[in-house]
Amino acid sequence: MQHDEVIWQVIRHKHCSFMSKITTGIFCRNPYNVTGICNRSSCPLANSRYATIRDHDGVFYLYMKTIERAHKPNDLWERVKLPRNYEKALEVIDKHLMYWPKLLVHKIKQRLTKMTQMRIRMRKLALKTREKIMTTPRKEKKREARREEKAEKAAVLDKAIEKELLARLNNGIYDGIYNLPFNKFIDTLDADELQAEEENEEEAEVEYVEGDFEIEEEDDIEDLGMKDYHIGNDEVDDEDDEVNEAEERRVRRRSKSTRGKPDKDEPGTKLKKKARVHVEVEHDDGAERHKALF
């Protein structure tokens, strides 16, 4: 069973966590305290019948506590929303606290008056433009200083380049101001990139592959290595005819060898005899010509 006097005797001697003692007096930090002063009549813990006003985002609510709900902490406080009009809010307080102690009702009305005045001052300050003091970290200041220094150097360099170009233009080095379209500049860059890619592709790549060839017979090798030749200053046409005949004979011999070519690894196969080489030499001694066959 709750006994208000016992509770106050326990918490009055510095055993309350909401007590705040300073040089001007002893105050209470409990949000449900009406006056904010730590005394017997204003303590929300030592009074089983208590009422106060609280603010939630600019809206005022009347909180009431009775001893009948003391056994249910979840439903201990009854909350009633107060209208924004000051006079109507007073009427709601008088209606709900009709049979409550007159001193408590008077303190609640004083709290409502102070909270209403505070809300009006807050609105005026919000509409008024005021200077806001903000601190900047030291690292950000150094970073901004370095950036400004670099920007100044870049600006000086750009101005120097601009002056040099204007001086050249005034001296007559350039015919005029060249305003080339930006699209042509991009096309030129693309052409350079394509040319570089083509040069990279044209570079010879070294590859190693497996050998896939057949050893030809000695006759074919000799035919490829040696030809019937005829040396003479007056018979150039005869040499062309002989070369053509030798080519025809070589083609016929190769076709015959491919048709009935025996396998070298098979036993009983006879090796072909080596073909003789006919060399025709002409000796020009004045008007006479001598031919020798070997």
Steps between C-alpha positions, in 0.01 A plus 500: 500500500629847402561749782600851389654609829726194523619554143583865569691417819713252303583718200532841669848432650702485175365160399317625190665467158308804367629737772738774386654713775672828409593819688163671434289201618392143443331423167332196346583363153190280474309592177165466680584761766271805482727766650844339465569546872569208731240526782217294645212656305680502161653150508332269243627187678374583852149607386257229391262767363694722263461696174736685265540633145753374244600610151530257203621671179317823573179332622402526871353204691345486847626200700303376804587226751264341757550243774249262335754430219806473722507120462523532119816694404420458132174697539611723783467835321187623321577736211268769357594717198463874559385738223736765359276782620611609847148572633360170375794316658415661836140386464613139437723512810211630715274227364734206575636640833171620644533316834880508531695714753489869413877544551582223248256644244656845541852359443381316185351821359824689573694227315263527204551879488880475504504225236269704273726805528803286429334359187424852373863610550625187320286582195626859490861386521446244223365773268781741585828465307793450732868435447599142555845438636659185362841351560713361218758229563868584465555230236234647274658847530841365398348305212315805370816711528698248293228489236491879475877516459494242220213682330692828510808338345290346223334837433839674474621237253187533287538876491865471395408263216222734389736801496760307299243395240365856470855634459569251220172591333586872514848435359348330196620148567146367453275592212202530730308338779435133433165375622495134413178306564512262793356211293797503263736489794324189630508340152875563479556333835292200388699472176828500694372226728392287201838549333679393816281189522572411136875536555479268797307246293747521210792397717615149402418232749743212537329160516637150536308229307546132423676409173264353236690414181622195300850431379507507121696263288846579382384543141259773597762669715746491211237631262433790738870567552627462142361604164613459146653822417631646183733797496518714196458858396320432171250228614292655781175365361637142495582525871139593587372202301737265677395631842132445416574143379691421819205625708259279305723193544526565874121525535446174308764317705345619829150387395634155406689464825191589704287241319729198525736603772616197701535523876865531600459305823350193324743210442574396142466840353779591256664833514495705181821566323639841519418705191782628287565865460538633145692821480521681170788741461547724199838636404498805278825525302427765248241361258534135605304341781593179684257304714613255761281251684598350836 
